[in-house]
């Protein structure tokens, strides 16, 4: 199983192609969430960032986003597995957050919210606990927005050399 297969480069794909031609070829399961994207190590674009010759050998299974009901069931199971008691309103909020951001992000909030509830000496996570951790920990979209807004203050923003500054 290779998750984020679009991150592989052309040499890795060549190796996989050769492995699939072998008599003892493995069952290859790959996953990606990319559409048409550049194949790493080349200047070519292809569906899912996978070379066409390898893509022809794959059986593509489409997936659909979870419904709110499915999200709720998954979050209920996760709360149970982590021994976290949560009010129905808090679960509703967590489900809404998961629907608007991602299931992974909402699952991460469960443990953090349980710690906040424990700190205030409550055995049950409430809406306020979910709201607090939501404001403390950013999802991908809010994090990206923050980085764009404050990009001049971060290291990845190029700093001119002293020589360049003197020439201006």
Short mmCIF file of N, CA and C in Angstrom, two decimals:
data_model
loop_
_atom_site.label_atom_id
_atom_site.label_comp_id
_atom_site.label_asym_id
_atom_site.label_seq_id
_atom_site.Cartn_x
_atom_site.Cartn_y
_atom_site.Cartn_z
N UNK A 1 0.84 -1.18 0.00
CA UNK A 1 0.00 0.00 0.00
C UNK A 1 0.89 1.24 0.00
N UNK A 2 0.64 2.14 -0.93
CA UNK A 2 1.38 3.40 -0.99
C UNK A 2 0.37 4.53 -0.93
N UNK A 3 0.37 5.25 0.18
CA UNK A 3 -0.50 6.42 0.31
C UNK A 3 0.23 7.61 -0.30
N UNK A 4 -0.52 8.60 -0.75
CA UNK A 4 0.06 9.80 -1.36
C UNK A 4 1.00 9.43 -2.51
N UNK A 5 0.54 8.53 -3.39
CA UNK A 5 1.38 8.02 -4.47
C UNK A 5 1.86 9.13 -5.41
N UNK A 6 1.14 10.22 -5.47
CA UNK A 6 1.56 11.34 -6.33
C UNK A 6 2.89 11.95 -5.88
N UNK A 7 3.34 11.62 -4.68
CA UNK A 7 4.60 12.14 -4.17
C UNK A 7 5.82 11.36 -4.70
N UNK A 8 5.58 10.20 -5.30
CA UNK A 8 6.70 9.43 -5.84
C UNK A 8 7.25 10.12 -7.08
N UNK A 9 8.53 9.87 -7.37
CA UNK A 9 9.12 10.46 -8.57
C UNK A 9 9.15 9.42 -9.70
N UNK A 10 9.61 9.84 -10.86
CA UNK A 10 9.58 8.99 -12.05
C UNK A 10 10.40 7.72 -11.87
N UNK A 11 11.50 7.79 -11.11
CA UNK A 11 12.31 6.59 -10.88
C UNK A 11 11.54 5.56 -10.06
N UNK A 12 10.80 6.02 -9.07
CA UNK A 12 9.99 5.09 -8.25
C UNK A 12 8.92 4.42 -9.11
N UNK A 13 8.30 5.21 -9.98
CA UNK A 13 7.29 4.63 -10.87
C UNK A 13 7.90 3.61 -11.81
N UNK A 14 9.12 3.87 -12.30
CA UNK A 14 9.81 2.91 -13.17
C UNK A 14 10.05 1.60 -12.42
N UNK A 15 10.47 1.71 -11.16
CA UNK A 15 10.69 0.51 -10.35
C UNK A 15 9.38 -0.27 -10.16
N UNK A 16 8.29 0.44 -9.87
CA UNK A 16 7.00 -0.23 -9.69
C UNK A 16 6.56 -0.93 -10.97
N UNK A 17 6.77 -0.28 -12.11
CA UNK A 17 6.43 -0.91 -13.39
C UNK A 17 7.19 -2.21 -13.58
N UNK A 18 8.50 -2.19 -13.29
CA UNK A 18 9.31 -3.40 -13.43
C UNK A 18 8.83 -4.48 -12.45
N UNK A 19 8.51 -4.09 -11.24
CA UNK A 19 8.05 -5.06 -10.24
C UNK A 19 6.74 -5.72 -10.68
N UNK A 20 5.87 -4.95 -11.32
CA UNK A 20 4.59 -5.50 -11.77
C UNK A 20 4.73 -6.45 -12.96
N UNK A 21 5.85 -6.38 -13.67
CA UNK A 21 6.10 -7.28 -14.80
C UNK A 21 6.69 -8.61 -14.36
N UNK A 22 7.11 -8.71 -13.14
CA UNK A 22 7.73 -9.91 -12.58
C UNK A 22 6.69 -11.01 -12.41
N UNK A 23 7.14 -12.28 -12.50
CA UNK A 23 6.24 -13.42 -12.27
C UNK A 23 5.66 -13.41 -10.87
N UNK A 24 6.41 -12.89 -9.93
CA UNK A 24 5.96 -12.82 -8.54
C UNK A 24 5.47 -11.40 -8.21
N UNK A 25 4.75 -10.81 -9.13
CA UNK A 25 4.31 -9.42 -8.98
C UNK A 25 3.45 -9.25 -7.73
N UNK A 26 3.73 -8.19 -6.99
CA UNK A 26 2.92 -7.92 -5.79
C UNK A 26 1.56 -7.33 -6.16
N UNK A 27 0.64 -7.39 -5.22
CA UNK A 27 -0.61 -6.65 -5.37
C UNK A 27 -0.29 -5.23 -4.94
N UNK A 28 -0.52 -4.30 -5.81
CA UNK A 28 -0.17 -2.90 -5.54
C UNK A 28 -1.45 -2.11 -5.29
N UNK A 29 -1.52 -1.49 -4.13
CA UNK A 29 -2.65 -0.63 -3.78
C UNK A 29 -2.08 0.75 -3.53
N UNK A 30 -2.59 1.73 -4.25
CA UNK A 30 -2.10 3.10 -4.10
C UNK A 30 -3.28 4.02 -3.82
N UNK A 31 -2.98 5.15 -3.20
CA UNK A 31 -4.02 6.13 -2.89
C UNK A 31 -3.49 7.53 -3.15
N UNK A 32 -4.36 8.39 -3.64
CA UNK A 32 -4.02 9.78 -3.85
C UNK A 32 -5.31 10.59 -3.88
N UNK A 33 -5.18 11.88 -3.65
CA UNK A 33 -6.34 12.75 -3.74
C UNK A 33 -6.10 13.84 -4.78
N UNK A 34 -5.16 13.63 -5.69
CA UNK A 34 -4.82 14.61 -6.70
C UNK A 34 -5.56 14.34 -8.00
N UNK A 35 -5.80 15.40 -8.75
CA UNK A 35 -6.38 15.29 -10.09
C UNK A 35 -5.24 15.28 -11.09
N UNK A 36 -5.34 16.11 -12.12
CA UNK A 36 -4.25 16.24 -13.08
C UNK A 36 -3.13 17.01 -12.39
N UNK A 37 -1.97 16.39 -12.29
CA UNK A 37 -0.84 17.02 -11.61
C UNK A 37 0.47 16.57 -12.22
N UNK A 38 1.52 17.28 -11.93
CA UNK A 38 2.84 17.01 -12.49
C UNK A 38 3.41 15.72 -11.91
N UNK A 39 4.01 14.93 -12.80
CA UNK A 39 4.74 13.74 -12.36
C UNK A 39 6.09 14.23 -11.85
N UNK A 40 6.38 13.94 -10.61
CA UNK A 40 7.64 14.44 -10.03
C UNK A 40 8.84 13.92 -10.80
N UNK A 41 9.80 14.79 -11.00
CA UNK A 41 11.00 14.42 -11.74
C UNK A 41 10.86 14.59 -13.24
N UNK A 42 9.72 15.12 -13.67
CA UNK A 42 9.49 15.36 -15.11
C UNK A 42 8.81 16.72 -15.28
N UNK A 43 8.58 17.07 -16.52
CA UNK A 43 7.81 18.27 -16.83
C UNK A 43 6.43 17.92 -17.35
N UNK A 44 6.01 16.68 -17.16
CA UNK A 44 4.74 16.19 -17.68
C UNK A 44 3.68 16.15 -16.59
N UNK A 45 2.44 16.36 -17.02
CA UNK A 45 1.30 16.22 -16.12
C UNK A 45 0.50 15.00 -16.55
N UNK A 46 -0.12 14.37 -15.57
CA UNK A 46 -0.99 13.22 -15.86
C UNK A 46 -2.02 13.10 -14.75
N UNK A 47 -3.06 12.29 -14.99
CA UNK A 47 -4.05 12.08 -13.94
C UNK A 47 -3.39 11.48 -12.70
N UNK A 48 -3.66 12.09 -11.56
CA UNK A 48 -3.18 11.63 -10.26
C UNK A 48 -1.67 11.71 -10.10
N UNK A 49 -0.96 12.32 -11.07
CA UNK A 49 0.50 12.41 -11.00
C UNK A 49 1.18 11.08 -11.20
N UNK A 50 0.48 10.14 -11.86
CA UNK A 50 1.00 8.80 -12.11
C UNK A 50 1.24 8.66 -13.62
N UNK A 51 2.41 8.17 -14.03
CA UNK A 51 2.66 8.00 -15.47
C UNK A 51 1.58 7.14 -16.13
N UNK A 52 1.25 7.48 -17.36
CA UNK A 52 0.16 6.81 -18.09
C UNK A 52 0.39 5.31 -18.20
N UNK A 53 1.65 4.87 -18.44
CA UNK A 53 1.89 3.43 -18.58
C UNK A 53 1.57 2.66 -17.30
N UNK A 54 1.80 3.26 -16.15
CA UNK A 54 1.44 2.61 -14.89
C UNK A 54 -0.06 2.78 -14.63
N UNK A 55 -0.59 3.93 -14.95
CA UNK A 55 -2.02 4.20 -14.74
C UNK A 55 -2.89 3.19 -15.50
N UNK A 56 -2.42 2.78 -16.69
CA UNK A 56 -3.15 1.78 -17.49
C UNK A 56 -3.27 0.44 -16.78
N UNK A 57 -2.38 0.15 -15.86
CA UNK A 57 -2.38 -1.13 -15.16
C UNK A 57 -3.21 -1.11 -13.88
N UNK A 58 -3.72 0.06 -13.51
CA UNK A 58 -4.42 0.20 -12.24
C UNK A 58 -5.93 0.11 -12.41
N UNK A 59 -6.58 -0.42 -11.43
CA UNK A 59 -8.03 -0.41 -11.32
C UNK A 59 -8.37 0.74 -10.39
N UNK A 60 -9.08 1.73 -10.90
CA UNK A 60 -9.34 2.93 -10.13
C UNK A 60 -10.70 2.81 -9.44
N UNK A 61 -10.68 2.98 -8.13
CA UNK A 61 -11.90 2.92 -7.33
C UNK A 61 -12.20 4.34 -6.85
N UNK A 62 -13.33 4.87 -7.26
CA UNK A 62 -13.69 6.22 -6.83
C UNK A 62 -14.25 6.18 -5.42
N UNK A 63 -14.08 7.26 -4.73
CA UNK A 63 -14.61 7.37 -3.37
C UNK A 63 -15.47 8.62 -3.28
N UNK A 64 -16.33 8.66 -2.32
CA UNK A 64 -17.20 9.80 -2.09
C UNK A 64 -16.94 10.33 -0.69
N UNK A 65 -17.12 11.64 -0.49
CA UNK A 65 -16.97 12.17 0.87
C UNK A 65 -18.01 11.53 1.80
N UNK A 66 -17.66 11.46 3.07
CA UNK A 66 -18.59 10.92 4.05
C UNK A 66 -19.80 11.84 4.20
N UNK A 67 -20.95 11.24 4.45
CA UNK A 67 -22.13 12.04 4.78
C UNK A 67 -22.01 12.44 6.25
N UNK A 68 -22.83 13.39 6.67
CA UNK A 68 -22.78 13.81 8.07
C UNK A 68 -23.14 12.65 9.00
N UNK A 69 -24.06 11.81 8.57
CA UNK A 69 -24.44 10.65 9.38
C UNK A 69 -23.28 9.69 9.54
N UNK A 70 -22.54 9.44 8.44
CA UNK A 70 -21.38 8.56 8.50
C UNK A 70 -20.28 9.17 9.37
N UNK A 71 -20.07 10.48 9.23
CA UNK A 71 -19.10 11.17 10.08
C UNK A 71 -19.45 10.98 11.55
N UNK A 72 -20.72 11.15 11.87
CA UNK A 72 -21.18 11.02 13.25
C UNK A 72 -20.91 9.62 13.79
N UNK A 73 -21.18 8.61 12.99
CA UNK A 73 -20.92 7.23 13.42
C UNK A 73 -19.43 6.99 13.67
N UNK A 74 -18.59 7.50 12.77
CA UNK A 74 -17.15 7.33 12.92
C UNK A 74 -16.65 8.06 14.17
N UNK A 75 -17.13 9.27 14.37
CA UNK A 75 -16.72 10.05 15.55
C UNK A 75 -17.22 9.40 16.84
N UNK A 76 -18.43 8.83 16.82
CA UNK A 76 -18.94 8.10 17.99
C UNK A 76 -18.04 6.93 18.33
N UNK A 77 -17.65 6.17 17.31
CA UNK A 77 -16.76 5.02 17.52
C UNK A 77 -15.42 5.49 18.07
N UNK A 78 -14.89 6.56 17.51
CA UNK A 78 -13.60 7.07 17.96
C UNK A 78 -13.65 7.55 19.41
N UNK A 79 -14.74 8.22 19.77
CA UNK A 79 -14.90 8.65 21.17
C UNK A 79 -14.94 7.44 22.10
N UNK A 80 -15.64 6.43 21.68
CA UNK A 80 -15.74 5.21 22.49
C UNK A 80 -14.37 4.54 22.62
N UNK A 81 -13.62 4.46 21.52
CA UNK A 81 -12.29 3.84 21.54
C UNK A 81 -11.32 4.60 22.43
N UNK A 82 -11.47 5.92 22.48
CA UNK A 82 -10.57 6.74 23.30
C UNK A 82 -11.12 6.98 24.70
N UNK A 83 -12.23 6.32 25.04
CA UNK A 83 -12.87 6.48 26.36
C UNK A 83 -13.16 7.94 26.68
N UNK A 84 -13.72 8.64 25.71
CA UNK A 84 -14.06 10.06 25.89
C UNK A 84 -15.58 10.18 25.92
N UNK A 85 -16.08 10.68 27.04
CA UNK A 85 -17.52 10.96 27.16
C UNK A 85 -17.76 12.36 26.60
N UNK A 86 -18.79 12.49 25.76
CA UNK A 86 -19.04 13.77 25.11
C UNK A 86 -20.55 14.01 25.04
N UNK A 87 -20.96 15.26 25.28
CA UNK A 87 -22.38 15.60 25.18
C UNK A 87 -22.81 15.50 23.72
N UNK A 88 -24.11 15.35 23.52
CA UNK A 88 -24.65 15.27 22.15
C UNK A 88 -24.39 16.56 21.38
N UNK A 89 -24.52 17.70 22.06
CA UNK A 89 -24.26 18.98 21.39
C UNK A 89 -22.79 19.09 20.97
N UNK A 90 -21.90 18.61 21.80
CA UNK A 90 -20.47 18.63 21.46
C UNK A 90 -20.19 17.72 20.27
N UNK A 91 -20.85 16.55 20.24
CA UNK A 91 -20.69 15.65 19.11
C UNK A 91 -21.24 16.27 17.83
N UNK A 92 -22.36 16.98 17.95
CA UNK A 92 -22.92 17.67 16.78
C UNK A 92 -21.94 18.70 16.23
N UNK A 93 -21.34 19.47 17.14
CA UNK A 93 -20.37 20.47 16.73
C UNK A 93 -19.15 19.82 16.09
N UNK A 94 -18.67 18.77 16.69
CA UNK A 94 -17.51 18.05 16.16
C UNK A 94 -17.82 17.49 14.76
N UNK A 95 -19.03 16.99 14.59
CA UNK A 95 -19.46 16.47 13.29
C UNK A 95 -19.50 17.59 12.25
N UNK A 96 -20.01 18.74 12.66
CA UNK A 96 -20.06 19.90 11.75
C UNK A 96 -18.66 20.33 11.35
N UNK A 97 -17.75 20.36 12.31
CA UNK A 97 -16.35 20.72 12.04
C UNK A 97 -15.74 19.70 11.07
N UNK A 98 -15.99 18.42 11.31
CA UNK A 98 -15.46 17.38 10.43
C UNK A 98 -15.99 17.50 9.01
N UNK A 99 -17.26 17.88 8.89
CA UNK A 99 -17.87 18.04 7.57
C UNK A 99 -17.28 19.23 6.83
N UNK A 100 -16.98 20.31 7.56
CA UNK A 100 -16.46 21.54 6.93
C UNK A 100 -14.94 21.49 6.72
N UNK A 101 -14.22 20.69 7.50
CA UNK A 101 -12.77 20.63 7.38
C UNK A 101 -12.37 19.23 6.91
N UNK A 102 -12.10 18.34 7.84
CA UNK A 102 -11.77 16.96 7.49
C UNK A 102 -12.05 16.06 8.69
N UNK A 103 -12.28 14.79 8.38
CA UNK A 103 -12.49 13.80 9.44
C UNK A 103 -11.24 13.71 10.31
N UNK A 104 -10.08 13.70 9.70
CA UNK A 104 -8.82 13.59 10.44
C UNK A 104 -8.69 14.72 11.47
N UNK A 105 -9.00 15.94 11.04
CA UNK A 105 -8.89 17.09 11.94
C UNK A 105 -9.87 16.95 13.11
N UNK A 106 -11.11 16.57 12.83
CA UNK A 106 -12.09 16.45 13.92
C UNK A 106 -11.73 15.32 14.88
N UNK A 107 -11.12 14.27 14.37
CA UNK A 107 -10.67 13.18 15.25
C UNK A 107 -9.56 13.67 16.18
N UNK A 108 -8.66 14.49 15.65
CA UNK A 108 -7.59 15.04 16.49
C UNK A 108 -8.15 15.92 17.60
N UNK A 109 -9.26 16.58 17.35
CA UNK A 109 -9.85 17.46 18.36
C UNK A 109 -10.43 16.69 19.54
N UNK A 110 -10.77 15.43 19.35
CA UNK A 110 -11.38 14.64 20.43
C UNK A 110 -10.45 14.58 21.65
N UNK A 111 -9.21 14.16 21.44
CA UNK A 111 -8.27 14.02 22.55
C UNK A 111 -7.96 15.37 23.18
N UNK A 112 -7.75 16.39 22.33
CA UNK A 112 -7.45 17.72 22.86
C UNK A 112 -8.61 18.24 23.70
N UNK A 113 -9.84 18.06 23.21
CA UNK A 113 -11.02 18.52 23.96
C UNK A 113 -11.17 17.74 25.26
N UNK A 114 -10.85 16.46 25.25
CA UNK A 114 -10.92 15.65 26.48
C UNK A 114 -9.92 16.16 27.51
N UNK A 115 -8.76 16.58 27.07
CA UNK A 115 -7.77 17.15 27.99
C UNK A 115 -8.25 18.47 28.58
N UNK A 116 -8.89 19.29 27.75
CA UNK A 116 -9.44 20.57 28.24
C UNK A 116 -10.54 20.30 29.26
N UNK A 117 -11.41 19.34 28.97
CA UNK A 117 -12.49 18.99 29.90
C UNK A 117 -11.91 18.45 31.21
N UNK A 118 -10.88 17.62 31.10
CA UNK A 118 -10.23 17.06 32.30
C UNK A 118 -9.62 18.17 33.15
N UNK A 119 -9.03 19.15 32.50
CA UNK A 119 -8.40 20.25 33.23
C UNK A 119 -9.44 21.05 34.03
N UNK A 120 -10.64 21.17 33.49
CA UNK A 120 -11.67 21.89 34.24
C UNK A 120 -12.48 20.93 35.12
N UNK A 121 -11.93 19.72 35.30
CA UNK A 121 -12.47 18.70 36.21
C UNK A 121 -13.86 18.22 35.81
N UNK A 122 -14.06 18.05 34.50
CA UNK A 122 -15.31 17.52 33.99
C UNK A 122 -15.06 16.15 33.39
N UNK A 123 -15.99 15.25 33.61
CA UNK A 123 -15.86 13.91 33.05
C UNK A 123 -16.40 13.83 31.63
N UNK A 124 -17.02 14.93 31.18
CA UNK A 124 -17.67 14.93 29.87
C UNK A 124 -17.23 16.15 29.05
N UNK A 125 -16.91 15.92 27.78
CA UNK A 125 -16.54 17.01 26.87
C UNK A 125 -17.81 17.76 26.47
N UNK A 126 -17.74 19.08 26.56
CA UNK A 126 -18.89 19.91 26.20
C UNK A 126 -18.54 20.81 25.02
N UNK A 127 -19.53 21.53 24.51
CA UNK A 127 -19.35 22.40 23.34
C UNK A 127 -18.21 23.39 23.57
N UNK A 128 -18.11 23.94 24.77
CA UNK A 128 -17.08 24.92 25.08
C UNK A 128 -15.67 24.32 24.91
N UNK A 129 -15.53 23.05 25.26
CA UNK A 129 -14.23 22.38 25.12
C UNK A 129 -13.86 22.23 23.64
N UNK A 130 -14.83 21.82 22.84
CA UNK A 130 -14.60 21.69 21.39
C UNK A 130 -14.26 23.05 20.81
N UNK A 131 -15.02 24.07 21.19
CA UNK A 131 -14.77 25.43 20.68
C UNK A 131 -13.38 25.92 21.05
N UNK A 132 -12.96 25.62 22.27
CA UNK A 132 -11.65 26.07 22.72
C UNK A 132 -10.53 25.43 21.91
N UNK A 133 -10.58 24.12 21.73
CA UNK A 133 -9.51 23.46 20.97
C UNK A 133 -9.58 23.83 19.48
N UNK A 134 -10.78 24.08 18.98
CA UNK A 134 -10.92 24.53 17.59
C UNK A 134 -10.22 25.87 17.39
N UNK A 135 -10.29 26.73 18.38
CA UNK A 135 -9.63 28.03 18.27
C UNK A 135 -8.11 27.91 18.49
N UNK A 136 -7.67 26.87 19.19
CA UNK A 136 -6.24 26.69 19.47
C UNK A 136 -5.49 25.99 18.33
N UNK A 137 -6.14 25.03 17.67
CA UNK A 137 -5.49 24.21 16.65
C UNK A 137 -6.16 24.44 15.31
N UNK A 138 -5.35 24.82 14.33
CA UNK A 138 -5.87 25.17 13.02
C UNK A 138 -6.02 23.96 12.10
N UNK A 139 -7.05 23.99 11.27
CA UNK A 139 -7.18 23.01 10.20
C UNK A 139 -6.36 23.52 9.02
N UNK A 140 -6.25 22.73 7.97
CA UNK A 140 -5.41 23.08 6.83
C UNK A 140 -5.82 24.41 6.20
N UNK A 141 -7.10 24.61 5.99
CA UNK A 141 -7.56 25.83 5.33
C UNK A 141 -7.23 27.08 6.15
N UNK A 142 -7.49 27.05 7.44
CA UNK A 142 -7.20 28.22 8.29
C UNK A 142 -5.69 28.42 8.43
N UNK A 143 -4.93 27.33 8.48
CA UNK A 143 -3.48 27.44 8.56
C UNK A 143 -2.91 28.07 7.29
N UNK A 144 -3.41 27.65 6.15
CA UNK A 144 -2.96 28.22 4.88
C UNK A 144 -3.29 29.70 4.81
N UNK A 145 -4.49 30.05 5.23
CA UNK A 145 -4.90 31.45 5.24
C UNK A 145 -3.97 32.27 6.14
N UNK A 146 -3.63 31.74 7.29
CA UNK A 146 -2.72 32.41 8.22
C UNK A 146 -1.35 32.62 7.58
N UNK A 147 -0.83 31.57 6.93
CA UNK A 147 0.49 31.65 6.31
C UNK A 147 0.52 32.69 5.20
N UNK A 148 -0.53 32.76 4.40
CA UNK A 148 -0.60 33.75 3.33
C UNK A 148 -0.64 35.15 3.92
N UNK A 149 -1.42 35.30 4.97
CA UNK A 149 -1.60 36.61 5.59
C UNK A 149 -0.31 37.14 6.22
N UNK A 150 0.48 36.24 6.81
CA UNK A 150 1.68 36.66 7.53
C UNK A 150 2.97 36.14 6.88
N UNK A 151 2.95 35.87 5.59
CA UNK A 151 4.10 35.24 4.94
C UNK A 151 5.39 36.06 5.00
N UNK A 152 5.29 37.35 5.05
CA UNK A 152 6.50 38.17 5.11
C UNK A 152 7.28 37.96 6.40
N UNK A 153 6.62 37.45 7.42
CA UNK A 153 7.26 37.29 8.72
C UNK A 153 7.90 35.91 8.92
N UNK A 154 7.81 35.03 7.91
CA UNK A 154 8.32 33.67 8.05
C UNK A 154 9.58 33.45 7.23
N UNK A 155 10.32 32.42 7.58
CA UNK A 155 11.62 32.15 6.97
C UNK A 155 11.55 31.88 5.48
N UNK A 156 10.48 31.32 4.99
CA UNK A 156 10.45 30.98 3.57
C UNK A 156 10.35 32.21 2.68
N UNK A 157 10.13 33.38 3.27
CA UNK A 157 10.12 34.62 2.52
C UNK A 157 11.58 35.04 2.33
N UNK A 158 12.02 35.22 1.08
CA UNK A 158 13.41 35.52 0.81
C UNK A 158 13.83 36.86 1.41
N UNK A 159 15.01 36.86 1.98
CA UNK A 159 15.59 38.07 2.56
C UNK A 159 16.68 38.53 1.60
N UNK A 160 16.67 39.79 1.18
CA UNK A 160 17.69 40.25 0.24
C UNK A 160 19.08 40.24 0.88
N UNK A 161 20.10 39.93 0.04
CA UNK A 161 21.49 40.00 0.51
C UNK A 161 21.83 41.44 0.79
N UNK A 162 22.86 41.66 1.61
CA UNK A 162 23.31 43.02 1.90
C UNK A 162 23.74 43.72 0.61
N UNK A 163 24.40 42.94 -0.29
CA UNK A 163 24.85 43.51 -1.57
C UNK A 163 23.66 43.97 -2.40
N UNK A 164 22.58 43.14 -2.43
CA UNK A 164 21.38 43.49 -3.19
C UNK A 164 20.73 44.74 -2.62
N UNK A 165 20.71 44.86 -1.31
CA UNK A 165 20.07 46.02 -0.67
C UNK A 165 20.86 47.29 -0.97
N UNK A 166 22.18 47.17 -1.04
CA UNK A 166 23.02 48.35 -1.30
C UNK A 166 22.87 48.82 -2.75
N UNK A 167 22.61 47.87 -3.69
CA UNK A 167 22.46 48.24 -5.09
C UNK A 167 21.18 49.00 -5.35
N UNK A 168 20.17 48.78 -4.54
CA UNK A 168 18.87 49.44 -4.76
C UNK A 168 18.87 50.87 -4.39
#
